[in-house]
Amino acid sequence: MTSATTLTAHNLTRLLRTTAPHAAVEGIGLDQIDGVRFDSDGSHLHTIATDRYTVAVARARLQAAGEPSEPFARTVHGHSLPTLRAWADAHRGEAVLTLTAEADHLVLTGPRGTLRIPAGSEEFFDWRKLVHTTLADRPADGPCTRWTSRLWERWQHAGHEITTWHAGDAKPLLVLGADFIGLQAPHRPAREQTRTTAEALDAWKASLGPDTGQRLDLATVVPDPSPREYPTATTVPQMSEELLRQTLNATLGLHGAPSSDPGAIAAYALSGVHAWSAYRLLKALLQADPDLATATVADLTDQLEDGAISEWAWEAATDAGHDPQQWITARAKDQAAKPTTAASP
C-alpha cells in the first residue's frame, strides 16, 4: 500500500470550506480540537472539526491511483489552515492533488508546487462512534426532513438561545426566541424521496464502520476547558452590586499590596479599573435602554456560567479586525522575559 492519497482540488477546498468553520479557536486550552482532522481510510478522505457544540464531518472519494492508499489521521491546527486553504484555492478545481502523511506533516503536491504543512498525529475523539451513536439512537424508519440551509442564517437574530420543535416530515420547524416566534417549511426536492436514518447509516457505512454497541455523547466526548470561577449575578441590580463590590475589593487590595510585588499591584489596579468601567457602562445602558440592559445581563450570565468566554472573546476580536494570536504571542514573550511571583491579568 502507498502512503499517498489523491483527490481533486475542488474536493479538498470543499472539505475545508464545510468543516473549518466548526473548529475550536486557538488559545482556549482545547488543543485536541484546535483545527481540522484529516482522516483517510484508503477509499475516502474525511475532514472533521468540532468546537464542543457542533461537529462537522465531510468526505470525498479518493482518485484511483493504482494500489490503494494507506490509512492515516493527522490534525492541521488553526494557525496553519489559512495557508492550506490559500494553497488549495490557487488550483483549478479539476487539478489532481496528492497528500502524503509524514510523522508530523502533511505534504501536498499539485500543479502549482508542493506544500509541506505541520500536522499532528495526537489523539482525537472517536468521531465515527459519535456519529454512529447519533444516527443509531433515532428510529431506523424515521424520516429525515430536508431543510434549505441558506435560510438558517435568517434565525441568527431571533435570540442568543432559541428553542425549536418539529412535528415530523412535511411539518414546519417552529423557532421560539425571546419575544419571537417563527416557522420554516421543509424543503422537498422533486423526484427525490425522503431518506430514513437507516438509509443514512447505509450511505455512510463505508466511513463509519459497524456498530460496536458503545455509545458516545457530544456533551462529554470532548473535555471542557479548565473550570474557572465567575460572578453569578443574573440581574442588572445584582450585576451592578457585584461590579461595585469588585471595584472596592480591588482598590483596597491595591493599597494593601506589598510594594515589592509589582505583579500584584498591577493585577489589583487592572481589576479595579475594569470593574468600575463595566459598572459605568452598565449604568449608562440601563438609562438608555432598560430592556436591552436586562437582556444583555441575561446573555452575559449564560456565557459566564458556560465558562467559554475566551472563545467568544477570540471571535469578537477577529470580527473586529484584530489579530488575537499576536496578543497571545506578545503576552507569552513578555511573561518569559519578565517572570513575576503573581499572575498578571
Coordinates of N, CA, C and O in Angstrom, one line a residue, residues 19-25 33-36 49-51 81:
T19 N -16.0 22.2 6.8 CA -15.7 21.8 8.2 C -14.9 22.8 9.0 O -15.1 22.9 10.2
A20 N -14.0 23.6 8.4 CA -13.2 24.5 9.1 C -14.0 25.5 10.0 O -13.5 25.8 11.1
P21 N -15.2 26.0 9.6 CA -15.9 26.9 10.5 C -16.3 26.3 11.8 O -16.6 27.0 12.8
H22 N -16.3 25.0 12.0 CA -16.7 24.3 13.2 C -15.5 24.0 14.1 O -15.7 23.5 15.2
A23 N -14.3 24.4 13.7 CA -13.1 24.1 14.6 C -13.1 25.0 15.8 O -13.4 26.2 15.7
A24 N -12.6 24.5 16.9 CA -12.3 25.3 18.1 C -11.2 26.3 17.8 O -10.3 26.0 17.0
V25 N -11.3 27.5 18.4 CA -10.3 28.5 18.1 C -9.1 28.2 19.0 O -9.1 27.5 20.0
I33 N -8.8 19.7 19.7 CA -9.8 20.0 18.6 C -9.5 21.4 18.0 O -10.4 21.9 17.3
D34 N -8.3 21.9 18.2 CA -8.0 23.2 17.5 C -7.5 22.9 16.1 O -6.4 22.5 15.9
G35 N -8.4 23.0 15.2 CA -8.1 22.7 13.8 C -9.0 21.7 13.1 O -10.1 21.4 13.6
V36 N -8.5 21.2 12.0 CA -9.3 20.2 11.2 C -8.5 18.9 11.2 O -7.3 18.8 10.9
A49 N -14.2 18.5 12.2 CA -13.9 19.6 13.1 C -15.1 19.7 14.1 O -16.2 19.4 13.8
T50 N -14.7 20.2 15.3 CA -15.7 20.4 16.4 C -15.2 21.6 17.3 O -14.0 21.8 17.4
D51 N -16.2 22.3 17.8 CA -15.9 23.3 18.8 C -16.6 23.0 20.2 O -16.8 23.8 21.0
L81 N -4.3 26.5 8.9 CA -5.4 26.4 8.0 C -5.4 27.5 6.9 O -5.7 27.1 5.7

